[in-house]
XYZ file of C-alpha atoms in Angstrom:
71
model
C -4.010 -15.263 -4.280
C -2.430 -12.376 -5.955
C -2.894 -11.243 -9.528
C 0.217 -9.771 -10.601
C -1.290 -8.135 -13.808
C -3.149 -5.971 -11.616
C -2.119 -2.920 -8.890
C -5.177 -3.377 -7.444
C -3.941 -6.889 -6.533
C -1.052 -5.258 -4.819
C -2.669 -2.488 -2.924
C -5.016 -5.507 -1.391
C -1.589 -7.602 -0.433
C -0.649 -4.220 1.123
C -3.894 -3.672 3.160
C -4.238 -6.874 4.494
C -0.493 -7.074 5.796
C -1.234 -3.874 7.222
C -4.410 -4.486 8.835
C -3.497 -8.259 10.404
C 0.347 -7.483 10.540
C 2.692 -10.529 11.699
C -0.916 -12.956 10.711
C 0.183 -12.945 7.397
C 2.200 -15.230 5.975
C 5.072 -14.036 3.324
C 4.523 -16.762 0.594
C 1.760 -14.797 -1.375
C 0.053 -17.837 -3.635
C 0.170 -15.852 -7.811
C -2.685 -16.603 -9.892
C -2.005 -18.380 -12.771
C -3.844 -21.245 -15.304
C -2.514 -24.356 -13.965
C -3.428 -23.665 -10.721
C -6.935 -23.001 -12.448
C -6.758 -25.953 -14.087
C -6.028 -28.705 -11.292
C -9.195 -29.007 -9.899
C -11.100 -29.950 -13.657
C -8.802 -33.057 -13.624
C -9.668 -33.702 -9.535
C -5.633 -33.119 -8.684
C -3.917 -30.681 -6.338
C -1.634 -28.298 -8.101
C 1.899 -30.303 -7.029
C -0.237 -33.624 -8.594
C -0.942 -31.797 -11.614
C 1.785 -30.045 -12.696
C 4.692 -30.236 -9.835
C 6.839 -27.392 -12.063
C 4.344 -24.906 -11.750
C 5.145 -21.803 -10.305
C 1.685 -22.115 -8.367
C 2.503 -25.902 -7.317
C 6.250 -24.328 -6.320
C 4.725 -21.567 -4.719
C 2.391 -23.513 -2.570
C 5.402 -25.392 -1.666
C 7.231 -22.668 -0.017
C 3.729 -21.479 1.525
C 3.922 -25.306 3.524
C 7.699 -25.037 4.481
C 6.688 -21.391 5.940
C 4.111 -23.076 7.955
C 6.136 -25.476 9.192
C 8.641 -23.174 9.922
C 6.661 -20.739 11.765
C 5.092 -23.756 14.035
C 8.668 -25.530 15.081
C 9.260 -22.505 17.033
């Protein structure tokens, strides 16, 4: 997960594509309060709040997967 508010948060997103290379996915997962908040009220993000930019986030994170396996 990746604060944006922070360039340390970007310097780590930069190390660790650097260090495991083509192991990292591209979908980076952004901190933000509703994906925070999900777990208090026992839901997953895309239960909780399916608009969020964490739930739509996590969405393209899963089609990447997928992708990346079909071939």
């Amino acid at each position: 997960m990746l604060d944006r508010r922070t360039n340390l948060g970007y310097e780590l997103v930069d190390e660790v594509k650097e260090y495991f290379n083509e192991k990292v996915y591209e979908t980076i997962i952004p901190r933000n309060i509703r994906l925070s908040g999900a777990p208090s009220y026992g839901q997953s993000i895309i239960d909780y709040d399916l608009q969020s930019i964490g739930s739509r986030t996590y969405q393209e994170l899963a089609k990447e997967v997928l992708q990346l396996n079909e071939r």
